[in-house]
CSV table of C-alpha atoms in Angstrom, one decimal:
chain,number,residue,atom,x,y,z
A,1,GLY,CA,0.0,0.0,0.0
A,2,LEU,CA,0.9,3.6,-0.4
A,3,ASP,CA,0.1,6.8,1.6
A,4,GLY,CA,1.5,10.3,1.6
A,5,ILE,CA,4.5,9.5,3.7
A,6,SER,CA,5.4,6.3,1.8
A,7,LEU,CA,5.0,8.0,-1.6
A,8,THR,CA,7.4,10.8,-0.9
A,9,LEU,CA,10.0,8.4,0.4
A,10,ILE,CA,9.6,6.1,-2.6
A,11,VAL,CA,10.1,9.1,-5.0
A,12,LEU,CA,13.3,10.0,-3.0
A,13,THR,CA,14.6,6.4,-3.2
A,14,THR,CA,14.1,6.2,-7.0
A,15,VAL,CA,15.5,9.7,-7.7
A,16,LEU,CA,18.7,8.9,-5.7
A,17,ALA,CA,19.0,5.4,-7.3
A,18,VAL,CA,19.1,7.0,-10.8
A,19,SER,CA,21.7,9.5,-9.5
A,20,CYS,CA,23.8,6.6,-8.1
A,21,VAL,CA,23.8,4.8,-11.5
A,22,LEU,CA,25.0,8.0,-13.2
A,23,VAL,CA,27.7,8.8,-10.7
A,24,SER,CA,29.0,5.1,-10.8
A,25,TRP,CA,29.1,5.1,-14.7
A,26,GLU,CA,32.9,5.6,-14.9
A,27,SER,CA,34.0,5.1,-11.3
A,28,ILE,CA,33.0,1.4,-11.1
A,29,ALA,CA,35.3,-0.4,-13.5
A,30,GLU,CA,35.3,-3.9,-12.0
A,31,ARG,CA,32.4,-6.3,-11.7
A,32,GLU,CA,29.9,-3.8,-13.0
A,33,ALA,CA,27.1,-6.3,-13.4
A,34,GLU,CA,27.3,-7.4,-9.8
A,35,PHE,CA,27.5,-3.7,-8.6
A,36,TYR,CA,24.4,-2.6,-10.4
A,37,THR,CA,22.6,-5.8,-9.3
A,38,SER,CA,23.4,-4.9,-5.7
A,39,LEU,CA,22.3,-1.3,-6.2
A,40,LEU,CA,18.9,-2.4,-7.7
A,41,ALA,CA,18.4,-5.1,-5.0
A,42,LEU,CA,19.0,-2.4,-2.4
A,43,GLU,CA,16.4,-0.1,-4.1
A,44,THR,CA,14.0,-3.0,-4.2
A,45,GLY,CA,14.4,-3.6,-0.4
A,46,LEU,CA,14.0,0.1,0.4
A,47,ILE,CA,10.8,0.4,-1.7
A,48,GLY,CA,9.5,-2.8,-0.1
A,49,VAL,CA,9.8,-1.2,3.4
A,50,PHE,CA,7.9,1.9,2.3
A,51,CYS,CA,5.2,-0.1,0.6
A,52,ALA,CA,4.7,-2.6,3.5
A,53,PHE,CA,1.3,-2.6,5.2
A,54,ASP,CA,2.1,-6.0,6.7
A,55,LEU,CA,4.5,-6.6,9.6
A,56,ILE,CA,6.2,-9.7,7.9
A,57,LEU,CA,6.8,-7.9,4.6
A,58,PHE,CA,8.1,-4.8,6.6
A,59,TYR,CA,10.6,-6.8,8.6
A,60,VAL,CA,11.8,-9.0,5.7
A,61,ALA,CA,12.4,-5.9,3.5
A,62,PHE,CA,13.9,-4.0,6.4
A,63,GLU,CA,16.5,-6.8,6.9
A,64,PHE,CA,17.0,-7.5,3.2
A,65,THR,CA,18.5,-4.0,2.7
A,66,LEU,CA,21.5,-5.1,4.7
A,67,ILE,CA,22.7,-7.7,2.2
A,68,PRO,CA,23.2,-5.7,-1.0
A,69,LEU,CA,24.8,-2.8,1.0
A,70,PHE,CA,27.1,-5.2,2.8
A,71,PHE,CA,28.4,-6.3,-0.6
A,72,MET,CA,28.6,-2.8,-2.0
A,73,ILE,CA,30.8,-1.6,0.9
A,74,GLY,CA,32.8,-4.9,1.2
A,75,ILE,CA,33.7,-5.3,-2.5
A,76,TRP,CA,33.7,-1.8,-4.0
A,77,GLY,CA,34.7,0.3,-0.9
A,78,GLY,CA,37.9,1.9,0.3
A,79,ALA,CA,41.0,0.5,2.0
A,80,ARG,CA,39.1,-0.6,5.2
A,81,ARG,CA,36.0,-1.8,3.3
A,82,ARG,CA,35.8,-5.3,4.8
A,83,TYR,CA,36.0,-4.0,8.4
A,84,ALA,CA,33.4,-1.3,7.7
A,85,ALA,CA,31.1,-3.8,6.0
A,86,VAL,CA,31.2,-6.3,8.9
A,87,LYS,CA,30.8,-3.6,11.5
A,88,PHE,CA,27.8,-2.1,9.6
A,89,PHE,CA,26.2,-5.6,9.2
A,90,LEU,CA,26.7,-6.7,12.9
A,91,TYR,CA,25.4,-3.5,14.4
A,92,THR,CA,22.3,-3.3,12.3
A,93,LEU,CA,21.6,-7.0,12.5
A,94,ALA,CA,21.9,-7.1,16.3
A,95,GLY,CA,19.5,-4.2,16.6
A,96,SER,CA,17.0,-5.7,14.1
A,97,LEU,CA,16.9,-9.0,16.0
A,98,VAL,CA,15.7,-7.2,19.1
A,99,THR,CA,13.1,-5.5,17.0
A,100,LEU,CA,12.0,-8.9,15.7
A,101,LEU,CA,11.4,-10.1,19.3
A,102,GLY,CA,9.2,-7.0,19.9
A,103,LEU,CA,7.2,-7.7,16.7
A,104,VAL,CA,6.7,-11.4,17.5
A,105,ALA,CA,5.5,-10.5,21.1
A,106,LEU,CA,3.0,-8.0,19.6
A,107,VAL,CA,1.6,-10.4,17.0
A,108,LEU,CA,1.3,-13.3,19.5
A,109,HIS,CA,-0.5,-11.0,22.0
A,110,ALA,CA,-2.9,-9.8,19.3
A,111,SER,CA,-3.5,-13.3,17.9
A,112,SER,CA,-4.2,-14.8,21.3
A,113,ALA,CA,-6.6,-12.0,22.0
A,114,GLY,CA,-8.7,-12.9,19.0
A,115,LEU,CA,-7.4,-10.6,16.2
A,116,GLU,CA,-7.7,-12.5,12.9
A,117,THR,CA,-5.1,-10.5,11.0
A,118,PRO,CA,-2.5,-9.6,13.6
A,119,CYS,CA,0.2,-8.9,10.9
A,120,SER,CA,-1.8,-6.3,9.1
A,121,ILE,CA,-0.5,-2.9,10.3
A,122,PRO,CA,-3.8,-1.0,9.7
A,123,ASP,CA,-5.9,-3.7,11.4
A,124,LEU,CA,-3.5,-4.0,14.3
A,125,ALA,CA,-3.5,-0.2,14.8
A,126,ALA,CA,-7.4,-0.1,14.7
A,127,TRP,CA,-7.5,-3.0,17.2
A,128,LEU,CA,-5.0,-1.5,19.6
A,129,THR,CA,-6.9,1.8,19.5
A,130,ALA,CA,-10.0,0.0,20.7
A,131,THR,CA,-8.2,-2.3,23.2
A,132,PRO,CA,-4.9,-0.7,24.3
A,133,LEU,CA,-2.1,-2.8,25.7
A,134,ASP,CA,-1.1,-2.9,29.3
A,135,PRO,CA,1.3,0.1,29.9
A,136,LYS,CA,4.2,-2.1,31.0
A,137,LEU,CA,3.8,-4.4,28.0
A,138,GLN,CA,3.6,-1.3,25.7
A,139,VAL,CA,6.9,0.0,27.2
A,140,ALA,CA,8.6,-3.4,26.8
A,141,ILE,CA,7.5,-3.8,23.2
A,142,PHE,CA,8.4,-0.1,22.4
A,143,LEU,CA,11.9,-0.5,23.8
A,144,ALA,CA,12.4,-3.7,21.7
A,145,LEU,CA,11.2,-2.0,18.5
A,146,ALA,CA,13.1,1.2,19.2
A,147,THR,CA,16.4,-0.7,19.6
A,148,GLY,CA,16.6,-1.7,16.0
A,149,PHE,CA,15.2,1.6,14.7
A,150,ALA,CA,17.7,3.6,16.9
A,151,VAL,CA,20.7,1.6,15.5
A,152,LYS,CA,19.4,2.2,11.9
A,153,VAL,CA,18.9,6.0,12.4
A,154,PRO,CA,21.5,6.0,14.1
A,155,VAL,CA,21.0,7.5,17.6
A,156,PHE,CA,24.0,8.4,19.8
A,157,PRO,CA,25.7,6.3,21.2
A,158,LEU,CA,24.7,3.5,18.7
A,159,HIS,CA,26.1,5.6,15.7
A,160,THR,CA,29.7,4.4,15.6
A,161,TRP,CA,29.2,2.1,12.6
A,162,LEU,CA,27.9,5.0,10.4
A,163,PRO,CA,31.0,7.3,9.8
A,164,LEU,CA,33.2,4.4,8.9
A,165,ALA,CA,30.6,2.9,6.6
A,166,HIS,CA,30.2,6.3,4.8
A,167,VAL,CA,33.9,6.8,4.4
A,168,GLU,CA,34.6,3.3,3.1
A,169,ALA,CA,31.5,2.9,0.9
A,170,PRO,CA,31.6,3.7,-2.8
A,171,THR,CA,29.8,7.0,-3.7
A,172,ALA,CA,26.6,5.2,-4.6
A,173,GLY,CA,26.7,3.3,-1.4
A,174,SER,CA,27.1,6.5,0.7
A,175,VAL,CA,24.3,8.3,-1.2
A,176,MET,CA,21.8,5.4,-0.6
A,177,LEU,CA,23.0,5.0,3.0
A,178,ALA,CA,22.6,8.6,3.9
A,179,GLY,CA,19.8,9.5,1.6
A,180,VAL,CA,17.4,6.6,2.3
A,181,LEU,CA,18.7,3.8,4.5
A,182,LEU,CA,18.9,6.0,7.6
A,183,LYS,CA,15.3,7.0,7.1
A,184,LEU,CA,14.2,3.4,7.7
A,185,GLY,CA,14.6,3.9,11.5
A,186,SER,CA,12.5,7.1,11.6
A,187,TYR,CA,10.0,5.5,9.2
A,188,GLY,CA,9.7,2.6,11.6
A,189,PHE,CA,9.0,4.9,14.6
A,190,LEU,CA,6.4,6.7,12.4
A,191,ARG,CA,4.7,3.6,10.9
A,192,LEU,CA,4.8,1.2,13.9
A,193,CYS,CA,5.7,2.7,17.3
A,194,MET,CA,3.5,5.9,17.1
A,195,PRO,CA,0.2,4.3,15.9
A,196,LEU,CA,0.6,1.0,17.8
A,197,LEU,CA,2.2,2.1,21.1
A,198,PRO,CA,1.2,5.7,21.7
A,199,ALA,CA,1.3,5.7,25.5
A,200,ALA,CA,4.9,4.3,25.5
A,201,CYS,CA,5.9,6.9,22.9
A,202,LEU,CA,4.7,9.6,25.3
A,203,THR,CA,6.0,8.3,28.6
A,204,VAL,CA,9.3,6.7,27.5
A,205,GLY,CA,10.0,7.8,23.9
A,206,LEU,CA,9.7,11.5,24.4
A,207,PRO,CA,12.1,11.9,27.3
A,208,LEU,CA,14.5,9.2,26.1
A,209,PHE,CA,14.8,10.3,22.5
A,210,GLY,CA,14.5,14.0,23.4
A,211,ILE,CA,17.7,13.7,25.5
A,212,LEU,CA,19.5,11.5,23.0
A,213,ALA,CA,18.5,13.8,20.1
A,214,VAL,CA,20.0,16.9,21.9
A,215,VAL,CA,23.2,15.0,22.7
A,216,GLY,CA,23.4,13.7,19.1
A,217,ILE,CA,22.9,17.1,17.5
A,218,ILE,CA,25.7,18.7,19.6
A,219,TYR,CA,28.1,15.6,19.4
A,220,GLY,CA,27.7,15.2,15.6
A,221,SER,CA,28.2,19.0,15.1
A,222,LEU,CA,31.4,19.0,17.2
A,223,CYS,CA,32.8,15.9,15.5
A,224,SER,CA,32.1,17.6,12.1
A,225,LEU,CA,34.2,20.6,13.2
A,226,ALA,CA,37.2,18.4,13.9
A,227,GLN,CA,37.3,16.7,10.5
A,228,ARG,CA,39.9,17.3,7.8
A,229,ASP,CA,38.5,14.6,5.5
A,230,ILE,CA,35.6,16.0,3.5
A,231,LYS,CA,33.7,12.7,3.4
A,232,LYS,CA,33.9,12.3,7.2
A,233,LEU,CA,32.7,15.9,7.6
A,234,VAL,CA,29.6,15.2,5.6
A,235,ALA,CA,29.1,11.9,7.4
A,236,TYR,CA,29.2,13.5,10.9
A,237,SER,CA,27.0,16.4,9.8
A,238,SER,CA,24.6,13.8,8.4
A,239,VAL,CA,24.3,12.3,11.9
A,240,ALA,CA,23.6,15.7,13.5
A,241,HIS,CA,21.0,16.8,10.9
A,242,MET,CA,19.2,13.4,10.7
A,243,VAL,CA,18.7,13.5,14.5
A,244,PHE,CA,16.4,16.5,14.1
A,245,CYS,CA,13.7,14.1,13.0
A,246,ARG,CA,13.5,12.6,16.4
A,247,PRO,CA,12.4,15.6,18.5
A,248,GLY,CA,9.9,16.4,15.8
A,249,LEU,CA,8.3,13.0,15.7
A,250,PHE,CA,8.3,12.4,19.4
A,251,ALA,CA,6.8,15.9,20.1
A,252,LEU,CA,3.6,14.0,19.0
A,253,ASN,CA,1.9,17.2,17.6
A,254,ALA,CA,1.1,18.2,14.0
A,255,ALA,CA,4.0,20.7,13.6
A,256,GLY,CA,6.6,18.3,15.0
A,257,ILE,CA,5.5,15.2,13.0
A,258,ALA,CA,5.2,17.3,9.8
A,259,GLY,CA,8.7,18.7,10.5
A,260,GLY,CA,10.1,15.2,11.2
A,261,VAL,CA,8.8,13.8,7.8
A,262,LEU,CA,9.9,16.9,5.9
A,263,GLN,CA,13.4,16.6,7.5
A,264,MET,CA,13.6,13.0,6.4
A,265,ILE,CA,13.0,14.0,2.8
A,266,ASN,CA,15.1,17.2,2.8
A,267,HIS,CA,18.0,15.4,4.6
A,268,GLY,CA,17.9,12.7,1.9
A,269,LEU,CA,18.1,15.3,-0.9
A,270,SER,CA,20.8,17.6,0.6
A,271,THR,CA,23.1,14.9,2.1
A,272,GLY,CA,22.7,12.6,-0.9
A,273,ALA,CA,23.7,15.5,-3.1
A,274,LEU,CA,26.7,16.3,-0.9
A,275,PHE,CA,27.9,12.7,-1.1
A,276,LEU,CA,27.5,12.8,-4.9
A,277,LEU,CA,29.6,16.0,-5.2
A,278,VAL,CA,32.3,14.6,-2.8
A,279,GLY,CA,32.4,11.5,-5.0
A,280,MET,CA,32.8,13.6,-8.1
A,281,MET,CA,35.7,15.5,-6.5
A,282,TYR,CA,37.4,12.3,-5.3
A,283,GLU,CA,37.2,10.8,-8.8
A,284,ARG,CA,39.0,13.8,-10.2
A,285,TYR,CA,41.7,14.4,-7.5
A,286,HIS,CA,41.9,11.0,-5.6
A,287,THR,CA,42.0,12.8,-2.2
A,288,ARG,CA,39.5,13.7,0.4
A,289,GLU,CA,41.7,16.1,2.4
A,290,MET,CA,40.0,19.5,2.4
A,291,ALA,CA,43.4,21.2,2.4
A,292,ASP,CA,44.1,19.7,-1.0
A,293,PHE,CA,41.1,21.4,-2.6
A,294,GLY,CA,42.3,25.0,-2.3
A,295,GLY,CA,41.4,27.1,-5.3
A,296,ILE,CA,39.1,24.5,-6.7
A,297,ALA,CA,36.4,27.2,-7.5
A,298,ALA,CA,38.7,28.7,-10.2
A,299,ARG,CA,39.0,25.4,-12.0
A,300,LEU,CA,35.5,23.9,-11.4
A,301,PRO,CA,33.2,26.9,-10.8
A,302,LEU,CA,29.9,25.0,-11.4
A,303,LEU,CA,30.9,22.2,-9.0
A,304,ALA,CA,31.9,24.8,-6.4
A,305,CYS,CA,28.6,26.7,-6.8
A,306,ALA,CA,26.6,23.5,-6.4
A,307,MET,CA,28.7,22.6,-3.3
A,308,VAL,CA,28.1,26.0,-1.6
A,309,PHE,CA,24.4,26.0,-2.5
A,310,ILE,CA,23.8,22.4,-1.2
A,311,SER,CA,25.9,23.0,1.9
A,312,LEU,CA,23.7,26.0,2.8
A,313,SER,CA,20.6,23.8,2.2
A,314,SER,CA,22.1,21.1,4.5
A,315,ILE,CA,22.9,23.8,7.2
A,316,GLY,CA,19.3,25.0,7.1
A,317,LEU,CA,19.5,28.5,5.6
A,318,PRO,CA,16.0,30.1,5.6
A,319,GLY,CA,14.5,29.9,2.2
A,320,LEU,CA,16.1,26.5,1.4
A,321,ASN,CA,14.7,23.1,2.0
A,322,GLY,CA,16.7,22.2,5.1
A,323,PHE,CA,15.3,25.0,7.1
A,324,VAL,CA,11.7,23.9,6.8
A,325,GLY,CA,12.0,20.5,8.4
A,326,GLU,CA,14.3,21.7,11.2
A,327,ILE,CA,12.3,24.7,12.2
A,328,LEU,CA,9.1,22.7,12.3
A,329,SER,CA,10.7,19.9,14.3
A,330,LEU,CA,12.0,22.4,16.8
A,331,ALA,CA,8.7,24.3,17.0
A,332,GLY,CA,6.9,21.0,17.7
A,333,MET,CA,9.3,20.1,20.5
A,334,PHE,CA,9.2,23.7,21.8
A,335,ALA,CA,5.4,23.3,22.4
A,336,ARG,CA,6.1,20.0,24.3
A,337,HIS,CA,9.5,20.5,26.0
A,338,PRO,CA,11.0,23.9,25.5
A,339,ILE,CA,14.4,23.0,27.0
A,340,TYR,CA,15.2,20.3,24.4
A,341,ALA,CA,14.2,22.6,21.6
A,342,VAL,CA,16.4,25.4,22.9
A,343,ILE,CA,19.5,23.3,23.4
A,344,GLY,CA,18.9,21.6,20.0
A,345,ALA,CA,18.6,25.0,18.3
């Protein structure tokens, strides 16, 4: 099935997949067939998650995305590609297995209580609205689901696999990872946790992810400032900007949720574009040290203009796309918990 949120994320996935094919046209010179097979398999898994109105399809597609990206990083990545691929795979698999336990517990409870279609997300949401779970059971299932989604986002301190995976991945892998794969965690919160476990989202999710979001924003930003490698800089700034979805979604009001969804889309566009540009620069100069790019605007003026424009978009300059999602997320959180919004801003 499709709804407004799924549709925008599917359009984002397909636009970035075409961009990944174009940017890999000359840079991937070995085992091209296997590379494009992995890229299209990754796109299939991502679209499967966003189309899923069934818990089994959601989880299978959610896990399936690990396999092609593991091969993309491990075969076509940089010098430490195998270590990065294994670390990425183990982190996300471990989190997803905890999520599986939560989903199984939820389905078994609904099935034993007489729901005929316990795996249908709309039916399950309607049934849980009529007969809410016990608060303690809600919290336990919420924490189980949130573990896998938090690793995928990633939330501090479960983020350490991400910068390494970004740096070692080929350009197409970095674009799909930053542009779409990180959105699976936020989408999971939005599609499963909030409609199925609303009380737990309010009592546990709001304080927990409010604090972790504030820490992640500041930590990611400070790590970005310390980088000399341009790809690491974009990776850490991606962590900081993606975290803005969390206070928006868990504010549980119209402005916050709209801001969280918009930030998912806008982050995918701006960070995906930054990784595309960094990949183009690396293909020309075979270095990622920012000190080596001095005077590049004189030689590549169009690339430099695009880099400045998209950086301003990522930063959140008013008038550009990055501003809209971040300001709405902060406004939503300000109405709920002003202190988190002030520190995040």
